[in-house]
Tab-separated table of C-alpha atoms and ligand atoms in Angstrom:
chain	number	residue	atom	x	y	z
A	2	MET	CA	16.014	-11.303	-7.296
A	3	THR	CA	18.833	-8.834	-7.078
A	4	LEU	CA	17.377	-5.548	-8.293
A	5	PRO	CA	20.087	-4.810	-11.449
A	6	GLY	CA	22.273	-2.211	-11.548
A	7	LYS	CA	20.733	1.681	-13.427
A	8	ASN	CA	21.470	0.796	-17.330
A	9	ALA	CA	19.414	-2.565	-16.936
A	10	ILE	CA	16.550	-3.513	-19.344
A	11	TRP	CA	14.024	-5.225	-16.954
A	12	ARG	CA	10.699	-6.202	-17.108
A	13	VAL	CA	8.216	-5.037	-14.799
A	14	LEU	CA	4.736	-5.230	-13.972
A	15	VAL	CA	2.930	-3.568	-11.598
A	16	THR	CA	-0.582	-4.016	-10.851
A	17	GLY	CA	-2.890	-1.196	-9.631
A	18	GLY	CA	-0.126	1.123	-10.957
A	19	ALA	CA	-2.840	3.969	-11.278
A	20	GLY	CA	-3.046	4.213	-7.641
A	21	PHE	CA	-1.457	5.799	-4.678
A	22	ILE	CA	1.242	4.007	-3.846
A	23	GLY	CA	1.452	2.041	-6.800
A	24	SER	CA	1.899	5.037	-9.425
A	25	ARG	CA	4.750	5.840	-6.852
A	26	LEU	CA	6.235	3.089	-7.632
A	27	VAL	CA	5.975	2.978	-11.207
A	28	ARG	CA	7.473	6.783	-10.994
A	29	ARG	CA	9.927	5.337	-8.981
A	30	ILE	CA	11.116	2.809	-10.840
A	31	GLU	CA	10.845	4.627	-14.489
A	32	ASP	CA	13.224	7.089	-12.439
A	33	GLU	CA	15.767	5.648	-11.388
A	34	TRP	CA	15.949	2.897	-14.114
A	35	PRO	CA	15.515	4.592	-17.347
A	36	ASN	CA	15.773	1.319	-19.395
A	37	ALA	CA	12.923	-0.224	-17.283
A	38	ASP	CA	10.117	-1.508	-19.521
A	39	VAL	CA	6.941	-1.383	-16.903
A	40	THR	CA	3.872	-2.606	-17.494
A	41	VAL	CA	0.617	-1.288	-15.473
A	42	ILE	CA	-2.534	-3.316	-14.789
A	43	ASP	CA	-5.317	-1.410	-13.687
A	44	ASP	CA	-9.007	-0.938	-13.999
A	45	PHE	CA	-9.336	2.924	-12.710
A	46	ARG	CA	-11.763	1.798	-10.187
A	47	SER	CA	-10.249	4.190	-7.621
A	48	GLY	CA	-7.055	5.031	-9.659
A	49	ASN	CA	-6.682	8.050	-11.492
A	50	PHE	CA	-5.093	8.678	-15.087
A	51	LYS	CA	-3.618	11.725	-13.244
A	52	ASN	CA	-0.798	10.007	-11.236
A	53	LEU	CA	0.609	8.041	-14.432
A	54	GLU	CA	1.344	11.216	-15.919
A	55	GLY	CA	4.881	10.791	-17.819
A	56	PHE	CA	4.004	6.829	-17.749
A	57	ARG	CA	6.164	5.660	-20.774
A	58	GLY	CA	5.289	2.263	-20.392
A	59	GLU	CA	2.210	0.135	-21.805
A	60	LEU	CA	-1.061	0.195	-19.873
A	61	ILE	CA	-3.298	-2.864	-19.385
A	62	ALA	CA	-6.771	-0.861	-18.215
A	63	LEU	CA	-8.430	-4.379	-17.602
A	64	ASP	CA	-10.416	-5.742	-14.379
A	65	MET	CA	-7.366	-8.559	-13.012
A	66	ALA	CA	-10.343	-10.717	-11.132
A	67	LYS	CA	-11.582	-11.525	-14.515
A	68	LEU	CA	-8.429	-10.981	-17.089
A	69	ASP	CA	-7.477	-13.776	-19.489
A	70	TYR	CA	-3.216	-13.362	-18.752
A	71	LYS	CA	-3.113	-15.475	-21.805
A	72	LYS	CA	-4.800	-13.030	-24.061
A	73	HIS	CA	-3.787	-9.994	-22.830
A	74	LEU	CA	-0.511	-10.518	-21.661
A	75	ARG	CA	0.741	-12.860	-24.550
A	76	ALA	CA	3.323	-14.556	-23.499
A	77	GLN	CA	4.841	-11.748	-21.575
A	78	ASP	CA	7.779	-12.595	-19.438
A	79	PHE	CA	8.239	-10.429	-16.349
A	80	ASP	CA	11.290	-10.132	-14.552
A	81	ALA	CA	9.569	-8.768	-11.032
A	82	ILE	CA	5.816	-8.246	-10.453
A	83	PHE	CA	4.787	-5.851	-7.454
A	84	HIS	CA	0.947	-6.636	-7.030
A	85	LEU	CA	-0.593	-3.613	-5.615
A	86	ALA	CA	-4.618	-3.923	-7.468
A	87	SER	CA	-6.849	-4.472	-4.516
A	88	ILE	CA	-10.155	-3.160	-3.399
A	89	THR	CA	-8.885	-0.250	-0.830
A	90	ASP	CA	-12.160	1.076	0.303
A	91	THR	CA	-12.074	-0.275	3.955
A	92	ARG	CA	-15.894	0.365	3.868
A	93	VAL	CA	-16.945	-1.686	1.503
A	94	MET	CA	-19.311	-4.721	3.164
A	95	ASP	CA	-19.582	-6.752	0.136
A	96	GLN	CA	-18.229	-9.686	1.303
A	97	ARG	CA	-18.299	-11.784	-1.742
A	98	GLN	CA	-16.970	-9.260	-4.155
A	99	MET	CA	-14.357	-7.762	-1.370
A	100	CYS	CA	-13.094	-11.865	-1.357
A	101	TRP	CA	-13.970	-12.137	-5.225
A	102	ASP	CA	-11.871	-9.308	-6.540
A	103	ASN	CA	-9.076	-9.337	-4.004
A	104	ILE	CA	-8.634	-13.110	-3.820
A	105	GLU	CA	-9.265	-14.059	-8.013
A	106	SER	CA	-7.033	-11.370	-8.879
A	107	PHE	CA	-4.012	-12.653	-6.786
A	108	ARG	CA	-4.549	-16.305	-7.532
A	109	ARG	CA	-4.843	-15.652	-11.643
A	110	LEU	CA	-1.686	-13.497	-11.611
A	111	LEU	CA	0.203	-16.772	-9.589
A	112	GLU	CA	-1.018	-19.036	-11.796
A	113	PHE	CA	0.171	-17.148	-15.055
A	114	THR	CA	3.346	-17.009	-12.947
A	115	ARG	CA	3.724	-20.280	-11.246
A	116	GLU	CA	5.723	-21.823	-14.746
A	117	ARG	CA	8.129	-19.098	-14.945
A	118	GLN	CA	8.046	-18.268	-10.375
A	119	THR	CA	8.437	-14.995	-11.256
A	120	PRO	CA	9.202	-12.803	-8.016
A	121	ILE	CA	6.219	-11.266	-6.859
A	122	THR	CA	6.042	-8.863	-3.949
A	123	TYR	CA	2.447	-7.798	-3.056
A	124	ALA	CA	0.425	-5.732	-0.847
A	125	SER	CA	-1.437	-7.143	2.376
A	126	SER	CA	-2.323	-4.457	5.384
A	127	ALA	CA	-1.885	-4.143	8.387
A	128	ALA	CA	-5.609	-4.473	8.696
A	129	THR	CA	-4.723	-8.645	8.695
A	130	TYR	CA	-4.060	-7.375	12.641
A	131	GLY	CA	-7.044	-6.108	13.464
A	132	ILE	CA	-7.710	-4.200	16.702
A	133	ASP	CA	-5.036	-5.154	18.364
A	134	ALA	CA	-3.640	-2.264	20.358
A	135	ARG	CA	0.025	-3.058	20.494
A	136	VAL	CA	3.277	-3.066	18.569
A	137	ASN	CA	2.364	-5.956	15.970
A	138	THR	CA	4.964	-8.390	14.855
A	139	GLU	CA	4.490	-10.211	11.956
A	140	THR	CA	4.323	-13.264	13.853
A	141	ASP	CA	1.454	-12.509	15.722
A	142	PRO	CA	-1.960	-13.766	15.315
A	143	ARG	CA	-3.876	-12.374	12.650
A	144	LYS	CA	-7.682	-11.198	13.374
A	145	PRO	CA	-8.984	-9.208	10.923
A	146	ALA	CA	-12.117	-6.753	11.939
A	147	ASN	CA	-13.444	-6.156	8.836
A	148	VAL	CA	-13.987	-8.068	5.112
A	149	TYR	CA	-11.058	-6.346	3.402
A	150	GLY	CA	-8.532	-7.372	6.350
A	151	PHE	CA	-9.755	-11.072	5.804
A	152	SER	CA	-9.180	-11.074	2.028
A	153	LYS	CA	-5.721	-9.821	2.650
A	154	VAL	CA	-5.042	-12.693	5.196
A	155	GLN	CA	-6.527	-14.939	2.748
A	156	LEU	CA	-3.703	-13.431	-0.111
A	157	GLU	CA	-0.589	-14.525	2.392
A	158	ASN	CA	-2.289	-17.779	2.926
A	159	LEU	CA	-2.554	-18.393	-1.062
A	160	ALA	CA	1.037	-17.592	-1.475
A	161	GLU	CA	1.862	-20.066	0.923
A	162	LYS	CA	-0.459	-22.664	0.125
A	163	PHE	CA	1.814	-22.298	-3.541
A	164	ARG	CA	4.721	-22.632	-2.045
A	165	ARG	CA	4.427	-25.844	0.158
A	166	ASP	CA	4.074	-27.238	-3.270
A	167	PRO	CA	7.743	-28.901	-3.930
A	168	GLU	CA	8.098	-27.594	-7.002
A	169	LEU	CA	7.388	-23.754	-6.238
A	170	ALA	CA	8.796	-23.723	-2.770
A	171	GLY	CA	11.948	-21.792	-3.827
A	172	TRP	CA	9.310	-19.021	-5.809
A	173	LYS	CA	9.872	-15.751	-4.437
A	174	LEU	CA	6.449	-14.517	-2.825
A	175	ASN	CA	7.000	-11.595	-0.107
A	176	ALA	CA	4.273	-9.698	1.512
A	177	VAL	CA	4.334	-6.008	2.518
A	178	ARG	CA	2.047	-5.377	5.456
A	179	TYR	CA	1.521	-1.421	4.763
A	180	PHE	CA	0.236	0.485	7.923
A	181	ASN	CA	-1.104	3.751	7.295
A	182	VAL	CA	0.357	5.428	4.438
A	183	TYR	CA	0.517	9.311	3.470
A	184	GLY	CA	1.550	11.075	1.082
A	185	PRO	CA	2.073	12.550	-2.906
A	186	HIS	CA	-1.054	11.531	-5.189
A	187	GLU	CA	-3.355	10.171	-2.604
A	188	GLN	CA	-6.146	12.608	-3.203
A	189	HIS	CA	-7.831	10.897	-5.858
A	190	LYS	CA	-8.833	8.376	-3.031
A	191	GLY	CA	-11.471	10.993	-1.564
A	192	ALA	CA	-12.582	9.340	2.057
A	193	MET	CA	-10.104	6.862	1.996
A	194	ALA	CA	-7.062	8.961	1.891
A	195	SER	CA	-4.720	9.116	5.303
A	196	MET	CA	-6.255	10.899	8.036
A	197	ILE	CA	-3.365	13.576	7.343
A	198	ASN	CA	-4.506	14.468	3.590
A	199	GLN	CA	-8.171	14.694	4.901
A	200	LEU	CA	-7.331	17.002	8.373
A	201	TYR	CA	-4.764	19.290	5.852
A	202	LEU	CA	-7.774	19.588	3.609
A	203	GLN	CA	-10.122	20.961	6.664
A	204	MET	CA	-7.267	23.278	7.870
A	205	LYS	CA	-7.093	25.036	4.687
A	206	GLN	CA	-10.351	25.765	4.341
A	207	GLY	CA	-10.303	27.494	7.577
A	208	LYS	CA	-11.961	25.188	9.492
A	209	ARG	CA	-10.976	23.349	13.000
A	210	PRO	CA	-9.481	19.804	12.135
A	211	ARG	CA	-12.157	17.431	13.325
A	212	VAL	CA	-11.491	13.673	15.272
A	213	PHE	CA	-12.625	11.612	17.682
A	214	LYS	CA	-12.675	12.330	21.322
A	215	HIS	CA	-9.908	12.907	22.326
A	216	GLY	CA	-7.541	13.088	19.301
A	217	GLU	CA	-5.113	10.348	21.474
A	218	GLN	CA	-5.651	7.273	19.333
A	219	LYS	CA	-2.163	6.246	17.837
A	220	ARG	CA	-1.138	5.178	14.167
A	221	ASP	CA	1.730	4.340	12.361
A	222	PHE	CA	1.660	6.794	9.407
A	223	VAL	CA	4.458	6.007	6.817
A	224	HIS	CA	5.281	7.981	4.248
A	225	VAL	CA	4.498	6.200	0.535
A	226	ASP	CA	8.193	6.853	-0.227
A	227	ASP	CA	9.340	4.685	2.122
A	228	ALA	CA	6.132	2.101	1.474
A	229	VAL	CA	7.989	2.271	-1.616
A	230	GLN	CA	11.717	1.663	-0.362
A	231	CYS	CA	10.215	-1.118	1.272
A	232	THR	CA	8.574	-2.801	-1.363
A	233	LEU	CA	11.824	-2.397	-3.838
A	234	LEU	CA	13.871	-4.099	-0.939
A	235	ALA	CA	11.424	-6.566	-0.560
A	236	MET	CA	12.048	-7.533	-4.010
A	237	ASN	CA	15.579	-6.998	-3.624
A	238	SER	CA	15.547	-9.696	-0.411
A	239	GLY	CA	14.715	-12.602	-2.445
A	240	LYS	CA	13.271	-13.484	0.696
A	241	ALA	CA	10.074	-15.127	1.033
A	242	GLY	CA	7.499	-14.056	3.956
A	243	VAL	CA	5.500	-11.103	5.643
A	244	PHE	CA	7.160	-8.050	6.173
A	245	ASN	CA	6.077	-4.693	8.473
A	246	THR	CA	6.352	-1.673	6.383
A	247	GLY	CA	5.584	1.392	8.884
A	248	SER	CA	7.265	4.053	10.176
A	249	GLY	CA	7.414	1.975	13.840
A	250	GLU	CA	5.995	4.732	15.555
A	251	ALA	CA	2.839	5.616	16.584
A	252	ARG	CA	1.750	8.892	16.789
A	253	SER	CA	-1.819	10.413	17.852
A	254	PHE	CA	-4.125	12.551	15.645
A	255	ASN	CA	-3.862	15.580	18.363
A	256	GLU	CA	0.180	14.944	16.763
A	257	VAL	CA	-0.304	15.361	13.241
A	258	ILE	CA	-2.597	18.495	13.655
A	259	GLU	CA	0.587	20.336	15.658
A	260	GLN	CA	2.218	19.277	12.573
A	261	LEU	CA	-0.032	20.394	10.231
A	262	ASN	CA	-0.151	23.496	11.910
A	263	LYS	CA	3.221	23.932	12.053
A	264	ALA	CA	3.867	23.403	8.189
A	265	LEU	CA	0.749	25.910	7.288
A	266	GLY	CA	1.595	28.089	9.853
A	267	LEU	CA	-1.933	28.085	11.580
A	268	SER	CA	-2.779	27.381	15.014
A	269	LEU	CA	-6.118	25.690	14.739
A	270	GLU	CA	-7.335	24.226	17.681
A	271	PRO	CA	-8.740	20.440	16.945
A	272	GLU	CA	-12.625	19.687	17.604
A	273	TYR	CA	-13.494	16.748	19.246
A	274	ILE	CA	-16.474	14.582	17.852
A	275	ASP	CA	-17.962	11.417	19.169
A	276	ASN	CA	-16.791	8.454	17.737
A	277	PRO	CA	-19.467	6.236	16.598
A	278	PHE	CA	-17.489	3.328	15.451
A	279	PRO	CA	-16.996	0.410	17.836
A	280	PHE	CA	-14.583	-1.047	15.854
A	281	PHE	CA	-11.889	1.888	15.472
A	282	GLN	CA	-8.198	1.013	16.212
A	283	PRO	CA	-7.219	2.828	19.010
A	284	PHE	CA	-3.449	1.706	18.684
A	285	THR	CA	-1.247	1.107	15.106
A	286	GLN	CA	2.604	0.169	15.655
A	287	ALA	CA	4.929	-1.764	13.419
A	288	ASP	CA	7.640	-3.745	14.745
A	289	LEU	CA	10.175	-3.029	12.355
A	290	SER	CA	13.116	-5.629	13.563
A	291	ARG	CA	12.339	-8.272	10.572
A	292	SER	CA	12.007	-5.568	7.694
A	293	LYS	CA	15.296	-4.106	8.861
A	294	ALA	CA	17.437	-7.182	9.877
A	295	GLU	CA	16.007	-8.955	6.578
A	296	LEU	CA	15.500	-6.096	3.862
A	297	GLY	CA	18.078	-3.563	5.397
A	298	TYR	CA	14.683	-1.249	5.620
A	299	GLU	CA	15.424	1.984	7.975
A	300	PRO	CA	12.320	4.639	7.333
A	301	LYS	CA	13.629	8.452	6.377
A	302	TYR	CA	10.644	10.215	7.203
A	303	ASN	CA	8.975	10.611	11.063
A	304	LEU	CA	5.898	12.639	11.812
A	305	GLU	CA	7.877	16.041	11.846
A	306	ASN	CA	9.550	15.656	8.253
A	307	GLY	CA	7.027	13.544	6.474
A	308	VAL	CA	4.270	16.217	6.772
A	309	ALA	CA	6.714	19.235	6.352
A	310	GLN	CA	7.416	16.897	2.822
A	311	TYR	CA	3.826	16.625	2.195
A	312	VAL	CA	3.072	19.728	3.069
A	313	LYS	CA	5.379	21.384	0.445
A	314	TRP	CA	3.941	19.367	-2.208
A	315	LEU	CA	0.438	20.161	-1.540
A	316	GLU	CA	1.496	23.829	-1.806
A	317	ALA	CA	2.761	23.419	-4.579
A	318	GLN	CA	-0.229	21.442	-6.083
A	319	ALA	CA	-2.549	24.134	-4.997
B	420	NAD	N1	-3.032	3.084	1.506
B	420	NAD	C1	-2.435	2.825	2.340
B	420	NAD	O1	-2.732	2.925	3.715
B	420	NAD	C2	-2.817	1.193	2.387
B	420	NAD	C3	-2.253	0.463	3.761
B	420	NAD	C4	-2.254	-0.454	3.734
B	420	NAD	C5	-2.579	-1.860	2.720
B	420	NAD	N2	-2.580	-0.995	1.421
B	420	NAD	C6	-2.487	-1.647	-0.126
B	420	NAD	O2	-1.584	-1.379	-0.735
B	420	NAD	C7	-2.318	-1.331	-2.045
B	420	NAD	C8	-2.505	0.346	-3.024
B	420	NAD	O3	-3.037	1.111	-2.248
B	420	NAD	P1	-3.620	2.095	-1.929
B	420	NAD	O4	-3.703	3.212	-1.240
B	420	NAD	O5	-2.690	2.833	-3.271
B	420	NAD	O6	-5.543	2.304	-2.880
B	420	NAD	P2	-5.250	3.019	-4.099
B	420	NAD	O7	-6.905	2.904	-4.523
B	420	NAD	O8	-5.006	3.968	-4.659
B	420	NAD	O9	-4.970	1.665	-5.419
B	420	NAD	C9	-5.078	0.320	-5.757
B	420	NAD	C10	-5.574	0.318	-6.962
B	420	NAD	O10	-5.677	-0.879	-7.587
B	420	NAD	C11	-6.434	-0.687	-8.704
B	420	NAD	N3	-7.269	-1.848	-8.548
B	420	NAD	C12	-8.210	-2.106	-7.423
B	420	NAD	N4	-8.823	-3.614	-7.644
B	420	NAD	C13	-8.450	-4.001	-9.468
B	420	NAD	C14	-8.750	-5.092	-10.164
B	420	NAD	N5	-9.411	-6.345	-9.517
B	420	NAD	N6	-8.338	-4.991	-11.713
B	420	NAD	C15	-7.320	-3.842	-11.850
B	420	NAD	N7	-7.053	-2.526	-10.799
B	420	NAD	C16	-7.621	-2.662	-9.399
B	420	NAD	C17	-7.306	0.606	-8.532
B	420	NAD	O11	-8.027	1.168	-9.940
B	420	NAD	C18	-6.492	1.100	-7.748
B	420	NAD	O12	-5.411	2.196	-8.904
B	420	NAD	C19	-3.681	-1.978	-1.868
B	420	NAD	O13	-3.414	-3.448	-2.174
B	420	NAD	C20	-4.046	-1.982	-0.707
B	420	NAD	O14	-4.593	-2.814	0.094
B	420	NAD	C21	-2.710	0.716	1.233
């Protein structure tokens, strides 16, 4: 679909809308399209009601993996669906729970909407690439190192399977593979919040920021507003497929600390600790060629202006 004009009345479903990225997306839609009719599904397993402050739409606080769509959504017809609900705690090792919840939630959503072929943009993850220390393009092999990443690969497979049905071949199902998202409204995630958030909290307490030896591991840190922008552009493109959603840059933890020091007016030295995780990713970076060419995505933030914006926001909350 093409995103409608600013005064349009359009009906949007956002799953995981009480979470970090989902709530930012809800806010953006309600701000930009004042007549949008937004429904959120979120069972609050990792979301927070505070993220939905000012939300004007309807909330369905139920588990998507068990939801009886016909009963709870009646025959509700949506113009667009953003599916972000997922177990997001990558430390969850219960394979049955991770796979059941994440895959079944998506399968039920696809079954509910197949007749109308409502366009769906859904959240995948850079975790699908696994520990693959290079710039990743969407065609790289998917080698998830944990069951979380594995469940996201299954979402992508499921979407492809539906689209292989000749009657559904034109269905606009696309995935945004988020890299390391950071920014406002992620605090509720605690240990699962970005490293930028966690290092900020340590430094605010006057503690030396702790990172694994020697802080030179690199990540593609993407600001949540860029992630939301790419998500909207994916919906707008009307294309099917998978799109990397990152900043396009790999930056080290030492550089993050440098930017946090700058934004907070501090000069705390990192404390380097041993890394107990044999499968810790040394490097992630999104190749954005496809997202730029096919979606028109252009990230607004790099680490410098992204951390500055985020710290300003965090300080205003305090
Ligand atoms: N934050 C990142 O860096 C990142 C990176 C890659 C992918 N992602 C993906 O982006 C999406 C959003 O992640 P986030 O960072 O906002 O995490 P989050 O935990 O803040 O948001 C996920 C939301 O989904 C809800 N939810 C989970 N399972 C549900 C279910 N079965 N039924 C109803 N609601 C359910 C949770 O309560 C939560 O509000 C997820 O799909 C996640 O896997 C995030």
